Coordinates of C-alpha atoms in Angstrom, one line a residue:
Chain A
X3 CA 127.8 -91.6 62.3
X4 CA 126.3 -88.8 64.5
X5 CA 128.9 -86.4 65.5
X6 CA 128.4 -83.6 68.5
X7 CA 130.5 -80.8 68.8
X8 CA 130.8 -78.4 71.9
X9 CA 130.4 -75.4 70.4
X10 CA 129.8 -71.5 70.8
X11 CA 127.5 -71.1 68.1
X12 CA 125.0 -73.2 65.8
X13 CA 126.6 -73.5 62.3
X14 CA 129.4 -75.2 60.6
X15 CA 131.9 -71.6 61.3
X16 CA 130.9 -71.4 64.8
X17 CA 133.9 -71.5 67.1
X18 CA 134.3 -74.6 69.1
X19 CA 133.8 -74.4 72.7
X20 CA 136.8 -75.8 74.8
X21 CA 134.6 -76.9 77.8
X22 CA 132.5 -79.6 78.3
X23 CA 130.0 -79.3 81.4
X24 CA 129.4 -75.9 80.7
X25 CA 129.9 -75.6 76.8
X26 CA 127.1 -73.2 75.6
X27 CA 126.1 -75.4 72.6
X28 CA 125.8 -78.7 71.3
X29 CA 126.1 -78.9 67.5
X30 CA 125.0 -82.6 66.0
X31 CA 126.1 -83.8 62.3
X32 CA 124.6 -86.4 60.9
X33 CA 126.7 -87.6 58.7
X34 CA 124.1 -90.1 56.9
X35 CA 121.6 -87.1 56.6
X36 CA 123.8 -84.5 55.9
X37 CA 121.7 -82.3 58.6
X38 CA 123.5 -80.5 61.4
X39 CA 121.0 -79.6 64.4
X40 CA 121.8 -78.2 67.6
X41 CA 120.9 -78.1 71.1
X42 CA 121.2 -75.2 73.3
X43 CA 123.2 -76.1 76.8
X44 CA 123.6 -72.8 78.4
X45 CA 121.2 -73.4 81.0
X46 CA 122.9 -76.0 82.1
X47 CA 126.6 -73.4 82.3
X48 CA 124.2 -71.4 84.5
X49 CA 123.9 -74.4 87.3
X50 CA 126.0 -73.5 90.7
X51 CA 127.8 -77.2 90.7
X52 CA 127.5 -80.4 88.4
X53 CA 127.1 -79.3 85.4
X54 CA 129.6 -81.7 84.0
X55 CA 127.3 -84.3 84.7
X56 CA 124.0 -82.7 84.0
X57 CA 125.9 -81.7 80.4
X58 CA 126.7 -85.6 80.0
X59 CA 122.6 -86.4 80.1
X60 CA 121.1 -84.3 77.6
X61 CA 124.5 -85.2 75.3
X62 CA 123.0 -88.8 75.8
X63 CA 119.3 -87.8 74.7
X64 CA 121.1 -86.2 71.3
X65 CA 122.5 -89.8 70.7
X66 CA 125.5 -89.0 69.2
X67 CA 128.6 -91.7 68.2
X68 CA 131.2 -89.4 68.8
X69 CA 132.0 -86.2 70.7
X70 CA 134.5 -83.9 69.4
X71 CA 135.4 -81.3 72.3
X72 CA 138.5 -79.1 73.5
X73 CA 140.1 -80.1 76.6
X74 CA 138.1 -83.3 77.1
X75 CA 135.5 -83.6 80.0
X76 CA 136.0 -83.7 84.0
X77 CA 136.0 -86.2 86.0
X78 CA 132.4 -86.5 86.8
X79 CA 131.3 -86.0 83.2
X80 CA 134.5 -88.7 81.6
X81 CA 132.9 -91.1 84.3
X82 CA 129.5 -91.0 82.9
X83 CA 130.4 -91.0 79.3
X84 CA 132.4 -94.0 79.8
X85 CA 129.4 -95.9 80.1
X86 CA 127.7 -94.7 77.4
X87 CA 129.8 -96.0 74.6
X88 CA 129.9 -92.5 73.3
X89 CA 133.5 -91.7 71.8
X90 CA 135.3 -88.7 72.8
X91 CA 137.9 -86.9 70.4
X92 CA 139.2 -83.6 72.4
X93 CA 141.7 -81.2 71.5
X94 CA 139.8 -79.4 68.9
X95 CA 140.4 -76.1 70.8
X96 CA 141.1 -72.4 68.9
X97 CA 138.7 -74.3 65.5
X98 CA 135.5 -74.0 63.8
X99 CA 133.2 -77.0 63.8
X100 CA 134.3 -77.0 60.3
X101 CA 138.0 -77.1 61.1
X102 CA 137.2 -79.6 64.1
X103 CA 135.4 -81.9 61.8
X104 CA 138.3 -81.6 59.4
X105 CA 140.7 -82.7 61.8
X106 CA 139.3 -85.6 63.4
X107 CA 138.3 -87.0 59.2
X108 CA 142.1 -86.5 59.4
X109 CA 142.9 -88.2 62.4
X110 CA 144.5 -85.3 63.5
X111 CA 142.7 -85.2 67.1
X112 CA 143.4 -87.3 70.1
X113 CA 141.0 -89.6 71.8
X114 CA 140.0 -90.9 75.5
Chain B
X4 CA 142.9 -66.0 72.5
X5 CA 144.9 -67.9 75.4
X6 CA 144.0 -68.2 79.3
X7 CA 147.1 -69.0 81.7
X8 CA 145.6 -70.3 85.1
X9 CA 147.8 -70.2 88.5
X10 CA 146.8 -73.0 90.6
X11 CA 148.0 -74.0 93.7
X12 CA 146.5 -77.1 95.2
X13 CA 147.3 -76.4 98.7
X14 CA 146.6 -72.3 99.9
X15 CA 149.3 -70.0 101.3
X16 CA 152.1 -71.4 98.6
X17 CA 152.1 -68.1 96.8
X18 CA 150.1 -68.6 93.9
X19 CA 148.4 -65.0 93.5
X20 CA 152.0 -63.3 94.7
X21 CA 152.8 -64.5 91.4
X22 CA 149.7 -64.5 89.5
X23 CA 149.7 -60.7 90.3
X24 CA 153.6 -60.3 89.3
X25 CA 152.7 -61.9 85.6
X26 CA 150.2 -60.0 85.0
X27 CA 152.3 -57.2 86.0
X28 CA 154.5 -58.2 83.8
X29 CA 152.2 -59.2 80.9
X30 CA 151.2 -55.1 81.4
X31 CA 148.4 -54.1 78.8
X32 CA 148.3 -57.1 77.0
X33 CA 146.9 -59.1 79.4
X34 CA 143.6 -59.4 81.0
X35 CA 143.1 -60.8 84.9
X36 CA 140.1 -63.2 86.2
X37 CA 140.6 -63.4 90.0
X38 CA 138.7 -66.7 90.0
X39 CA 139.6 -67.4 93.9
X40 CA 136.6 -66.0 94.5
X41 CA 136.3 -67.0 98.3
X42 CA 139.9 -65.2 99.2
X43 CA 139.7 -62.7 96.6
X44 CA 143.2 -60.3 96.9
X45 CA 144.0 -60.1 93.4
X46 CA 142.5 -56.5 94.0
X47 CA 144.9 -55.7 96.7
X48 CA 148.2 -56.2 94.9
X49 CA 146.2 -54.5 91.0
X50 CA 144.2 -51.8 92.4
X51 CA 141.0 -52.3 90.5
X52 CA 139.0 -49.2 90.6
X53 CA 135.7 -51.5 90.8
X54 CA 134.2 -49.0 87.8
X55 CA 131.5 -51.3 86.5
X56 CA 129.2 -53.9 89.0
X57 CA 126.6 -56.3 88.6
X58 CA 124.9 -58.2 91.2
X59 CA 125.3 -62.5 91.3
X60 CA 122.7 -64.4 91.8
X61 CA 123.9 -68.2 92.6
X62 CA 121.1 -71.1 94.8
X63 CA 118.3 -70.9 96.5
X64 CA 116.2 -69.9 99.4
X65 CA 113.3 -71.8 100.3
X66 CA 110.4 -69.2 101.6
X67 CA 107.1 -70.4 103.3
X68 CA 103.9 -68.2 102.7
X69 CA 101.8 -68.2 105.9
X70 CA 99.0 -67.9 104.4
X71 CA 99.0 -70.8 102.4
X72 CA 100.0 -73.1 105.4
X73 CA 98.1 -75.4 106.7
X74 CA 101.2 -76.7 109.4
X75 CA 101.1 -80.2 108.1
X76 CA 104.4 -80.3 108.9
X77 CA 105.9 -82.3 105.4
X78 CA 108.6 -79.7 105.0
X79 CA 109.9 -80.2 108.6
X80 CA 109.7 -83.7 107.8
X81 CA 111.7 -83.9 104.7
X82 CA 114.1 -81.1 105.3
X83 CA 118.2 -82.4 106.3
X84 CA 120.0 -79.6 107.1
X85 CA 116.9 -78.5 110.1
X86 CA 116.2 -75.7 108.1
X87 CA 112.1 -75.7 108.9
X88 CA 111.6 -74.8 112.3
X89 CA 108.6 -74.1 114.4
X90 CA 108.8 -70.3 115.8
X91 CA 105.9 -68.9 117.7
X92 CA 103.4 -71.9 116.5
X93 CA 104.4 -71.2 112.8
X94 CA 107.1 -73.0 110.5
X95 CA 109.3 -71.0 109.1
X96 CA 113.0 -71.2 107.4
X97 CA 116.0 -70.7 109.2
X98 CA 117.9 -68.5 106.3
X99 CA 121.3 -69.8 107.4
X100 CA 120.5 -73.4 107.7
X101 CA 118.6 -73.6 104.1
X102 CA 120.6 -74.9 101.6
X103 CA 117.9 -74.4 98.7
X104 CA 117.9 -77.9 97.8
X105 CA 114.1 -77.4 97.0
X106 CA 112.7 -80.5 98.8
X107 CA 110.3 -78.8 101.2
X108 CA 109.0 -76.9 98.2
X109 CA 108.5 -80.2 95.9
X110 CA 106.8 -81.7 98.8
X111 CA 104.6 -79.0 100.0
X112 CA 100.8 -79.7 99.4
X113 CA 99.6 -76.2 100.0
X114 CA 102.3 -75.3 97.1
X115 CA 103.1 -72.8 100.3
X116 CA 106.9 -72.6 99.5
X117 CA 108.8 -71.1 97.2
X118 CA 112.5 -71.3 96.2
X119 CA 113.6 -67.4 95.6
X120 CA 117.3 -67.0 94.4
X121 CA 120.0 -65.5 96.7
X122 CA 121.9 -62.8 95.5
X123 CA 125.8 -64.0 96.5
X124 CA 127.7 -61.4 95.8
X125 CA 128.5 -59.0 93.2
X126 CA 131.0 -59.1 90.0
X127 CA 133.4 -56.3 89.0
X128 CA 135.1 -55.1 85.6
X129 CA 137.7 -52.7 86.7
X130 CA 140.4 -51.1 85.2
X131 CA 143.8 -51.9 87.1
X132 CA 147.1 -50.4 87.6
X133 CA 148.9 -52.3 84.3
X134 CA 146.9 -50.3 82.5
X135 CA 144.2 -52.9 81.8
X136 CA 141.3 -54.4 83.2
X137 CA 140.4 -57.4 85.8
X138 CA 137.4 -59.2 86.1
X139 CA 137.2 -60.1 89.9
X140 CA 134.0 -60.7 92.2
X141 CA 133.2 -60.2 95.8
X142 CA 130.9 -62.6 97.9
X143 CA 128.3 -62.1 100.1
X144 CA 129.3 -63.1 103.5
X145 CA 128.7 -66.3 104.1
X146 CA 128.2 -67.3 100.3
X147 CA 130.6 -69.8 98.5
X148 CA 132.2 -69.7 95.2
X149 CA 130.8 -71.8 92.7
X150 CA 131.3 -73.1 89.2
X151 CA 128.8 -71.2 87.9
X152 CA 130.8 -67.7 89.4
X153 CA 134.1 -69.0 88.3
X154 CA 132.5 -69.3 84.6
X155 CA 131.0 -65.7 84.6
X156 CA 134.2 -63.8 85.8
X157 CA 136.2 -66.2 83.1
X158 CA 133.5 -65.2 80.3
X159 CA 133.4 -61.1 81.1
X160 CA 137.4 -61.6 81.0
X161 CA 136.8 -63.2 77.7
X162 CA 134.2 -60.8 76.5
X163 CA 136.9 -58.1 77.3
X164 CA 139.7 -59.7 75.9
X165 CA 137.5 -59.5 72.7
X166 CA 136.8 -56.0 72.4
X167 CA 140.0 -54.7 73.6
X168 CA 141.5 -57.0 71.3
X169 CA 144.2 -58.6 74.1
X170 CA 145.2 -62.4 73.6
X171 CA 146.3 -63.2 77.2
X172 CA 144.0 -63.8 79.9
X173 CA 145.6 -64.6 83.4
X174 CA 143.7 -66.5 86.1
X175 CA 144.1 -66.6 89.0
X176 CA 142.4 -69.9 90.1
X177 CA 140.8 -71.2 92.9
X178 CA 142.1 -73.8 95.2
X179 CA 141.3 -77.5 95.9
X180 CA 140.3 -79.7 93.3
X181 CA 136.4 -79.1 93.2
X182 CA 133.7 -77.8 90.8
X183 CA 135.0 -73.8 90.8
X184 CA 138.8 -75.5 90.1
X185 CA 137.2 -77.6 87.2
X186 CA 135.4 -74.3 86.1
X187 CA 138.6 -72.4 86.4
X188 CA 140.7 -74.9 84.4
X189 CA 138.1 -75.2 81.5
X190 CA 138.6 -73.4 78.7
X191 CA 142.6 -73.2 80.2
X192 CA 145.5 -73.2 77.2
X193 CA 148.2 -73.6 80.0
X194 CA 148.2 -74.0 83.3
X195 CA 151.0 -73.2 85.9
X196 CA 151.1 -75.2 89.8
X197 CA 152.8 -73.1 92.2
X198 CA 153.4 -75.5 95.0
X199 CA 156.1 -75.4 98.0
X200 CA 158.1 -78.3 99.5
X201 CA 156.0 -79.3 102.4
X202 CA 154.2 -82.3 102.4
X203 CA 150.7 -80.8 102.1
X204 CA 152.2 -79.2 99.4
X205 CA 153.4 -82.1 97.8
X206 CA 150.2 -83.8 97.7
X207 CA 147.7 -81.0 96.8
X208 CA 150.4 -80.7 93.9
X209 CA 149.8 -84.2 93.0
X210 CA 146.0 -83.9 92.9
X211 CA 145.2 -81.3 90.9
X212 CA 147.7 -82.1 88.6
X213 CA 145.4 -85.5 88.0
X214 CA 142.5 -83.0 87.5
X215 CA 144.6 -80.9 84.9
X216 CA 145.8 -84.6 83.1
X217 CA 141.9 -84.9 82.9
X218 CA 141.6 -81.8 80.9
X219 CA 144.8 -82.6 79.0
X220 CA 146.5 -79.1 79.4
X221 CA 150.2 -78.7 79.3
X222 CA 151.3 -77.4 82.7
X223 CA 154.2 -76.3 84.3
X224 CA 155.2 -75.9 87.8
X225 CA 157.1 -72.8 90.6
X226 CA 158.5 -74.6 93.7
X227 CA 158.4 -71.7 95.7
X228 CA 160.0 -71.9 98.8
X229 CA 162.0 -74.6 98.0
X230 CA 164.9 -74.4 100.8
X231 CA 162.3 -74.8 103.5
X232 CA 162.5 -78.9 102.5
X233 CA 165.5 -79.8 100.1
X234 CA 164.7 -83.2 100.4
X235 CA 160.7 -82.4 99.5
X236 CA 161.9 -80.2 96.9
X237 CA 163.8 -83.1 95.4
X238 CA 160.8 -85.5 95.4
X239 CA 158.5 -82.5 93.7
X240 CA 161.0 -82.2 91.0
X241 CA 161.6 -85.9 90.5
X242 CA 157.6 -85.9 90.0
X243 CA 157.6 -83.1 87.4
X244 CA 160.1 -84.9 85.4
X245 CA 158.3 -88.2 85.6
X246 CA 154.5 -86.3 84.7
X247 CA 156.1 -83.9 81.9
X248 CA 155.9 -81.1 83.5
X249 CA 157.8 -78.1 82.6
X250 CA 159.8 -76.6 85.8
X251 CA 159.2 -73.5 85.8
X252 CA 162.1 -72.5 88.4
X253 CA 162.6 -72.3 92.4
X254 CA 162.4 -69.7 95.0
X255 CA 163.5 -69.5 98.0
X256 CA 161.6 -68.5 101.1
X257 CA 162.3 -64.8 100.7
X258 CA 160.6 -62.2 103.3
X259 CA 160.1 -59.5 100.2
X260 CA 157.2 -61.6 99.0
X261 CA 155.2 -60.3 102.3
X262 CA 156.7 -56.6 102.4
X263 CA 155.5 -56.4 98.9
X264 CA 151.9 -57.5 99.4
X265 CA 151.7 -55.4 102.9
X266 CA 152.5 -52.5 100.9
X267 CA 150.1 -53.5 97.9
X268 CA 152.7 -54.1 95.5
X269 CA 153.7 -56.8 93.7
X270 CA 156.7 -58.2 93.8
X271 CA 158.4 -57.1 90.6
X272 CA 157.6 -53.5 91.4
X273 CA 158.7 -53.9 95.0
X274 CA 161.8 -55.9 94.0
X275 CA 164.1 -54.8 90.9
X276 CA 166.6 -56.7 91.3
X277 CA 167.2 -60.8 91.6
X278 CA 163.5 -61.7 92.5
X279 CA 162.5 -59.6 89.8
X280 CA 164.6 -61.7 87.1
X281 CA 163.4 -64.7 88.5
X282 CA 159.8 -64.1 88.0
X283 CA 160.8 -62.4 84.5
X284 CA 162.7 -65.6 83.7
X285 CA 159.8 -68.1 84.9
X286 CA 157.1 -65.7 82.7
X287 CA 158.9 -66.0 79.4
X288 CA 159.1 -69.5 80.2
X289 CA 155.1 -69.5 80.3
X290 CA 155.1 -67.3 77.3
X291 CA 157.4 -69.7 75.0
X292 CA 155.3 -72.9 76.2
X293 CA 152.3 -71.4 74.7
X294 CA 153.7 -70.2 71.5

């Protein structure tokens, strides 16, 4: 599986970022590699409007499985990743990636 | 660290009266975001002293080089909101008509135009009269909040939450249901609705508690005013019960909530008495749902 995290930093102790449109990075696990890369999204927490949306595109071009995020995605962004098949865990606010990634092994996070 | 956003929905229900008397309340420990960026008057009731500025920088304005022009006219052409017009034989943009949407520069052949950002306003850290510090911002005239605003003042607040060590943020949130809403509500570990009992506030209730369901905070709601429409009131309460939301307590339509604000106070240091409790009782409420 390949796991994204929205994340304020780029390794495994990073704080998790609550929000999705305009969460400052994207961390991605591969779980068959074992290698954890990441994307940097604060350009897009810089846009005026839609960033929920814009967000939900370059999370596609990262083709992850699953998403693990805080409060979940807004409406325009929830809409978009519908489609995509991508699923969404959310409630890993207040964790590390490490914790995050811990909690949803143990089922301990909710889903869309 | 924990952010409390005051929504509202509908304007006027008495969202910041309140948002100002928690943070009031909340005294050093907590740190304020005026996020209602449009009708900023956080600053009236807290008395920021505006000490540090920084100018915001938020769209686009679309700026033709005359030199460059060779008045083929593509720009006029293309442009929706009649923002290229023809003045003394030469196009040019009407400032207040561009909306920066960066057609007429895509399109120009001459590569004659160029998109230059708009400064919209300016954002403040200021210390306030609890004895801490709000982030709040001030628009340009004629400029409009965005999500991209909301998410600076909330990231300063957090910034200074940080240093100063503080584990309450208050915000004081925009209204509607649009993007500087969903950028106010981000990040949010609880959120309180402070509707009324009129039917606009009703519905504006119901909306943006869908938009907080989305987010999947736990919320809790003020009926203020709530002997201006018993029957209304009834309905709203029915509805928190139903959605699982936590009553946070009525008000009634009481006159002190103006006197206060006219006189720049809020209204547990105008009122010490009954209001006062009330707005003590509905804050430790807050306070034990985010334990």
């Amino acid at each position: 599986m390949r796991i994204a995290f929205t994340t304020r930093g780029t390794d495994w102790d990073a704080m998790m970022d609550p929000r999705f449109g305009r969460t400052e990075f994207f961390l991605v696990f591969d779980e068959k590699t074992g290698v954890l890369t990441h994307f940097d999204n604060r350009e897009t927490g810089n846009e005026a409007h839609g960033a929920g949306p814009k967000t939900a595109q370059h999370l596609f071009n990262l083709n992850p499985d699953i998403l693990i995020t805080g409060n979940g995605p807004g409406g325009n962004a929830a809409s978009a990743l519908e489609k995509s098949g991508i699923m969404v865990y959310y409630g890993a606010n207040e964790m590390t990636v490490r914790e995050a990634y811990e909690a949803y092994k143990n089922d301990e996070l909710s889903t869309v | 660290m924990k952010e409390i956003v005051v929504i509202s929905g509908k304007g006027g229900t008495g969202k910041t009266s309140l948002a100002a008397a928690f943070a009031y309340l909340g005294g050093q420990e907590v740190i304020v975001a005026d996020c209602d960026v449009d009708a900023a008057d956080m600053h009236l009731l807290l008395k920021p002293d505006f000490g540090q500025s920084q100018d915001f920088y938020s769209g686009a304005l679309a700026v033709i080089d005359n030199r460059k022009c060779t008045m083929c006219g593509r720009c006029h052409e293309v442009c929706r909101f009649e923002a290229v017009v023809l003045r003394n034989g030469r196009y040019v943009i009407d400032p207040f008509s561009c909306e920066g949407c960066g057609y007429c520069s895509r399109v120009c052949p001459e590569g004659a135009i160029t998109d230059i950002p708009v400064k919209s306003g300016q954002w403040f850290i200021s210390n306030i009269k609890t004895g801490s510090v709000m982030v709040h911002a001030r628009l340009a005239p004629g400029a409009g909040n965005s999500g991209k605003l909301v998410a600076r003042v909330k990231n300063e607040a957090r910034q200074v939450a940080k240093e100063k060590n503080k584990d309450y943020i208050i915000v004081d949130g925009s209204p509607g249901t649009g993007c500087p809403v969903v950028s106010s509500l981000s990040g949010a570990a609880f959120v309180v609705l402070v509707t009324e009992p009129s039917l606009s506030g009703y519905h504006d209730l119901k909306r943006v508690h869908q938009l907080v369901q989305k987010f999947h905070i736990r919320a809790g709601c003020i009926i203020n005013k709530s002997d201006i429409n018993q029957k209304v009131t009834g309905d709203i309460e029915k509805y928190l019960q139903d959605q699982d939301i936590l009553n946070l307590g009525r008000f009634l339509y009481d006159e002190r909530f103006t006197e206060a604000m006219t006189r720049g106070l809020t209204i547990v240091e105008y009122d010490g008495s009954d209001l006062k409790k009330q707005v003590e009782e509905s804050w430790n409420m807050i306070n034990h749902a985010i334990q």
